[in-house]
Coordinates of C-alpha atoms and ligand atoms in Angstrom, one line a residue:
X1 CA -3.9 52.6 -23.2
X2 CA -4.4 50.5 -26.4
X3 CA -7.0 51.5 -28.8
X4 CA -8.1 49.6 -32.0
X5 CA -8.7 52.1 -34.7
X6 CA -11.0 51.0 -37.6
X7 CA -12.9 52.7 -40.4
X8 CA -15.0 51.9 -43.5
X9 CA -16.4 48.5 -42.5
X10 CA -19.0 48.7 -45.3
X11 CA -21.2 45.8 -44.2
X12 CA -18.4 43.3 -44.7
X13 CA -18.9 41.0 -41.8
X14 CA -16.1 38.5 -42.6
X15 CA -13.5 41.3 -42.7
X16 CA -14.9 42.9 -39.5
X17 CA -14.8 39.7 -37.6
X18 CA -11.2 39.0 -38.8
X19 CA -10.2 42.5 -37.6
X20 CA -11.9 42.1 -34.2
X21 CA -10.0 38.8 -33.7
X22 CA -6.8 40.7 -34.0
X23 CA -7.9 43.4 -31.6
X24 CA -8.7 41.1 -28.6
X25 CA -6.0 42.7 -26.5
X26 CA -7.1 46.3 -26.9
X27 CA -9.1 48.2 -24.3
X28 CA -11.3 50.2 -26.6
X29 CA -12.2 50.2 -30.3
X30 CA -13.3 53.3 -32.2
X31 CA -14.6 53.6 -35.8
X32 CA -14.3 56.5 -38.3
X33 CA -17.6 55.7 -40.0
X34 CA -19.1 54.0 -43.1
X35 CA -20.3 51.0 -41.2
X36 CA -22.7 50.2 -44.0
X37 CA -22.8 50.5 -47.8
X38 CA -21.3 48.3 -50.5
X39 CA -21.3 45.0 -48.6
X40 CA -24.0 42.3 -47.9
X41 CA -24.4 42.5 -44.1
X42 CA -25.5 45.9 -42.9
X43 CA -27.6 44.8 -40.0
X44 CA -25.1 42.2 -38.7
X45 CA -22.3 44.7 -38.9
X46 CA -24.2 47.2 -36.9
X47 CA -25.2 44.6 -34.3
X48 CA -21.6 43.5 -33.9
X49 CA -20.5 47.2 -33.5
X50 CA -23.1 47.6 -30.7
X51 CA -22.2 44.3 -29.1
X52 CA -18.5 45.2 -29.0
X53 CA -19.3 48.7 -27.6
X54 CA -17.5 50.4 -30.5
X55 CA -18.0 54.2 -30.6
X56 CA -18.3 55.4 -34.2
X57 CA -18.9 58.6 -36.1
X58 CA -21.2 58.6 -39.1
X59 CA -19.8 58.3 -42.6
X60 CA -21.5 59.5 -45.8
X61 CA -22.8 56.0 -46.6
X62 CA -24.3 55.7 -43.1
X63 CA -26.2 59.0 -43.5
X64 CA -27.2 58.3 -47.1
X65 CA -28.7 54.9 -46.1
X66 CA -31.1 56.6 -43.7
X67 CA -32.0 59.4 -46.1
X68 CA -30.0 62.1 -44.2
X69 CA -27.5 62.7 -47.0
X70 CA -28.3 63.1 -50.7
X71 CA -26.7 60.5 -53.0
X72 CA -26.3 63.0 -55.9
X73 CA -22.4 62.9 -55.5
X74 CA -22.3 59.1 -55.2
X75 CA -21.3 57.1 -58.3
X76 CA -23.8 54.7 -59.7
X77 CA -22.5 51.6 -57.9
X78 CA -22.3 53.3 -54.6
X79 CA -25.9 54.7 -55.1
X80 CA -27.3 51.2 -55.9
X81 CA -25.6 49.8 -52.8
X82 CA -27.0 52.6 -50.7
X83 CA -30.5 51.9 -52.0
X84 CA -30.1 48.2 -51.4
X85 CA -28.8 48.9 -47.9
X86 CA -31.8 51.2 -47.1
X87 CA -34.2 48.4 -48.2
X88 CA -32.5 45.9 -45.9
X89 CA -32.0 47.9 -42.7
X90 CA -34.1 46.9 -39.7
X91 CA -35.7 49.8 -37.8
X92 CA -33.4 49.5 -34.8
X93 CA -30.3 49.5 -37.0
X94 CA -31.6 52.5 -38.9
X95 CA -32.1 54.3 -35.6
X96 CA -28.5 53.4 -34.6
X97 CA -27.2 55.0 -37.8
X98 CA -29.3 58.1 -37.2
X99 CA -27.9 58.4 -33.7
X100 CA -24.2 58.5 -34.8
X101 CA -22.4 61.8 -34.2
X102 CA -20.4 63.5 -37.0
X103 CA -17.5 64.3 -34.7
X104 CA -16.2 62.4 -31.7
X105 CA -13.7 63.7 -29.1
X106 CA -12.1 61.2 -26.7
X107 CA -9.4 61.9 -24.1
X108 CA -6.6 61.1 -26.5
X109 CA -7.8 62.1 -29.9
X110 CA -10.6 63.3 -32.3
X111 CA -12.3 61.3 -34.9
X112 CA -14.3 62.2 -38.1
X113 CA -15.1 60.3 -41.3
X114 CA -13.8 62.6 -44.0
X115 CA -12.1 65.7 -42.7
X116 CA -12.5 68.3 -39.9
X117 CA -13.4 70.9 -42.5
X118 CA -16.1 68.7 -44.1
X119 CA -16.7 65.6 -41.8
X120 CA -18.9 63.7 -44.2
X121 CA -17.6 64.4 -47.7
X122 CA -14.1 65.7 -48.0
X123 CA -11.4 63.2 -49.0
X124 CA -7.8 63.5 -47.6
X125 CA -5.5 61.7 -50.0
X126 CA -2.4 63.8 -49.6
X127 CA -0.4 66.0 -47.3
X128 CA -1.7 69.1 -49.1
X129 CA -5.3 67.9 -48.5
X130 CA -4.5 67.2 -44.8
X131 CA -3.2 70.7 -44.1
X132 CA -6.5 72.5 -43.5
X133 CA -7.8 69.8 -41.2
X134 CA -4.6 69.8 -39.2
X135 CA -5.1 73.5 -38.6
X136 CA -8.6 72.7 -37.3
X137 CA -7.4 70.0 -34.9
X138 CA -8.0 70.8 -31.2
X139 CA -6.2 67.6 -30.0
X140 CA -2.7 66.4 -31.0
X141 CA -4.2 63.4 -32.8
X142 CA -7.1 62.9 -35.3
X143 CA -8.3 59.8 -37.1
X144 CA -10.2 59.9 -40.4
X145 CA -11.4 57.4 -42.9
X146 CA -13.3 57.8 -46.2
X147 CA -10.5 57.3 -48.8
X148 CA -10.0 53.6 -47.8
X149 CA -6.2 54.2 -48.0
X150 CA -3.9 54.2 -45.0
X151 CA -2.0 57.4 -44.6
X152 CA -0.6 59.8 -42.0
X153 CA 0.3 63.5 -42.0
X154 CA 2.3 64.9 -39.1
X155 CA 3.0 68.6 -38.3
X156 CA 6.6 68.9 -37.1
X157 CA 7.5 71.4 -34.3
X158 CA 9.1 73.6 -37.0
X159 CA 5.8 73.9 -38.8
X160 CA 6.4 71.7 -41.8
X161 CA 4.3 68.7 -42.8
X162 CA 5.6 65.1 -43.0
X163 CA 3.8 61.9 -43.9
X164 CA 3.1 59.1 -46.3
X165 CA 0.9 56.2 -47.1
X166 CA 1.2 53.3 -44.7
X167 CA 1.6 49.5 -45.4
X168 CA 1.4 46.5 -43.2
X169 CA 3.3 46.9 -39.9
X170 CA 4.4 50.5 -40.7
X171 CA 4.4 52.6 -37.5
X172 CA 4.1 56.3 -36.8
X173 CA 6.0 57.7 -33.9
X174 CA 3.5 60.3 -32.7
X175 CA 6.0 62.0 -30.4
X176 CA 7.8 63.5 -33.3
X177 CA 4.9 65.7 -34.2
X178 CA 2.8 68.4 -32.5
X179 CA -0.3 67.2 -34.4
X180 CA -0.9 64.0 -36.4
X181 CA -3.7 63.0 -38.7
X182 CA -4.0 59.3 -39.4
X183 CA -6.2 57.2 -41.7
X184 CA -6.2 53.5 -40.7
X185 CA -7.4 52.3 -44.1
X186 CA -10.6 50.3 -44.7
X187 CA -11.8 47.2 -42.9
X188 CA -14.3 46.1 -45.6
X189 CA -13.2 47.6 -48.9
X190 CA -9.4 48.4 -49.0
X191 CA -8.4 50.5 -52.0
X192 CA -4.6 50.5 -51.8
X193 CA -4.0 47.4 -53.9
X194 CA -3.8 45.2 -50.8
X195 CA -7.1 43.3 -50.4
X196 CA -6.4 42.4 -46.8
X197 CA -8.6 44.2 -44.2
X198 CA -6.8 47.3 -42.8
X199 CA -6.9 48.7 -39.3
X200 CA -4.6 50.2 -36.7
X201 CA -3.5 50.0 -33.1
X202 CA -2.8 53.2 -31.1
X203 CA -0.6 52.8 -28.0
X204 CA -0.9 56.0 -26.0
X205 CA 1.8 55.0 -23.6
X206 CA 4.4 54.5 -26.4
X207 CA 2.9 57.3 -28.4
X208 CA 2.8 55.0 -31.4
X209 CA 0.3 54.0 -34.2
X210 CA 0.8 50.7 -36.0
X211 CA -1.0 49.8 -39.2
X212 CA -2.1 46.2 -39.5
X213 CA -3.6 44.0 -42.2
X214 CA -5.4 40.7 -41.9
X215 CA -6.7 38.2 -44.5
X216 CA -10.3 37.2 -44.5
X217 CA -12.7 35.1 -46.5
X218 CA -13.2 37.4 -49.5
X219 CA -15.0 34.7 -51.6
X220 CA -17.6 34.2 -48.9
X221 CA -18.5 37.9 -49.0
X222 CA -18.5 37.9 -52.8
X223 CA -21.0 35.0 -52.9
X224 CA -23.3 36.9 -50.6
X225 CA -23.0 40.0 -52.7
X226 CA -23.8 38.0 -55.8
X227 CA -26.9 36.5 -54.2
X228 CA -28.0 40.0 -53.1
X229 CA -27.6 41.3 -56.7
X230 CA -25.1 43.9 -55.7
X231 CA -23.1 45.5 -58.6
X232 CA -20.4 43.3 -60.2
X233 CA -17.8 46.0 -59.9
X234 CA -18.2 46.1 -56.1
X235 CA -17.9 42.3 -55.9
X236 CA -14.8 42.2 -58.1
X237 CA -12.9 45.0 -56.4
X238 CA -12.7 43.2 -53.1
X239 CA -10.3 40.6 -54.5
X240 CA -7.8 43.1 -55.8
X241 CA -8.1 45.8 -53.2
X242 CA -9.0 48.7 -55.4
Ligands
ZN301 ZN1 -16.2 54.4 -47.2

C-alpha cells in the first residue's frame, strides 16, 4: 500500500495543493498535525483536508487555535498567528480541530505531532531526542512532525540507533530496522533551508519511505499574509525555508 505522509501544513493552501498534486497515486494520506497556524488559509486548508479524507492528529497550533492549549510557550510571532487564526476560524472548522485525536494508530504505523512521550509539545531534532519515543513505540513505524525538519531514526536489531536528516529523494529502507521514527518535514513552512514543500511516500510492500519536495507559489502566499497583517518574519521565512 502507498501512503502519502504529510505534516505541518500551517494554513498554506498553495503548498498543500502542490503536495496533493504529487500524491495523486497514493491510496491514503495521513497528517501529523499543525494544519493551521502561521499561514493565511486556515479554513480552506481544513476544508481540503476533509475533502481528501485525510486522517490527522492534532498539533500544538491546532489545539491553541481553539483554546485547548495555552500559548505561553509560543514565541510572539506564533502567538500572533494563533490569535489571528482563532479570529478567522468558522464554527465547523473549529469543531473539526477540536475533534482531532492526539495519537493515531493505523494498521502499518503510529502517528503523533511532537513525540510519543509528549504528543503536542516535545521536539525531536536528533537521534538522542528520538530514543525515548522509540522505546514507547508499539508498532515498527511512527511518524512525527513539529520540528519542520525531515529526519529519521532507526533502531537496529543489535539495539543501536541510526539515522539522519533527509533531503529530496532520500529514502529509508525500513527493513533494516526493528523500529523507525520518521519526520516527513513541513508542507507549509519548511525549516531545513529548502523552501520547497516537504512530504513523504511510504511504500509498505517495498518497506520504504521516500522524502519528496515540490515547489509552490511562495509569493502568492506571502501576498495573502501581508494583506492579513500577519507578522513580517513569518512572511519572509517562507522564501528561505527557515
Ligand atoms: Zn508546526
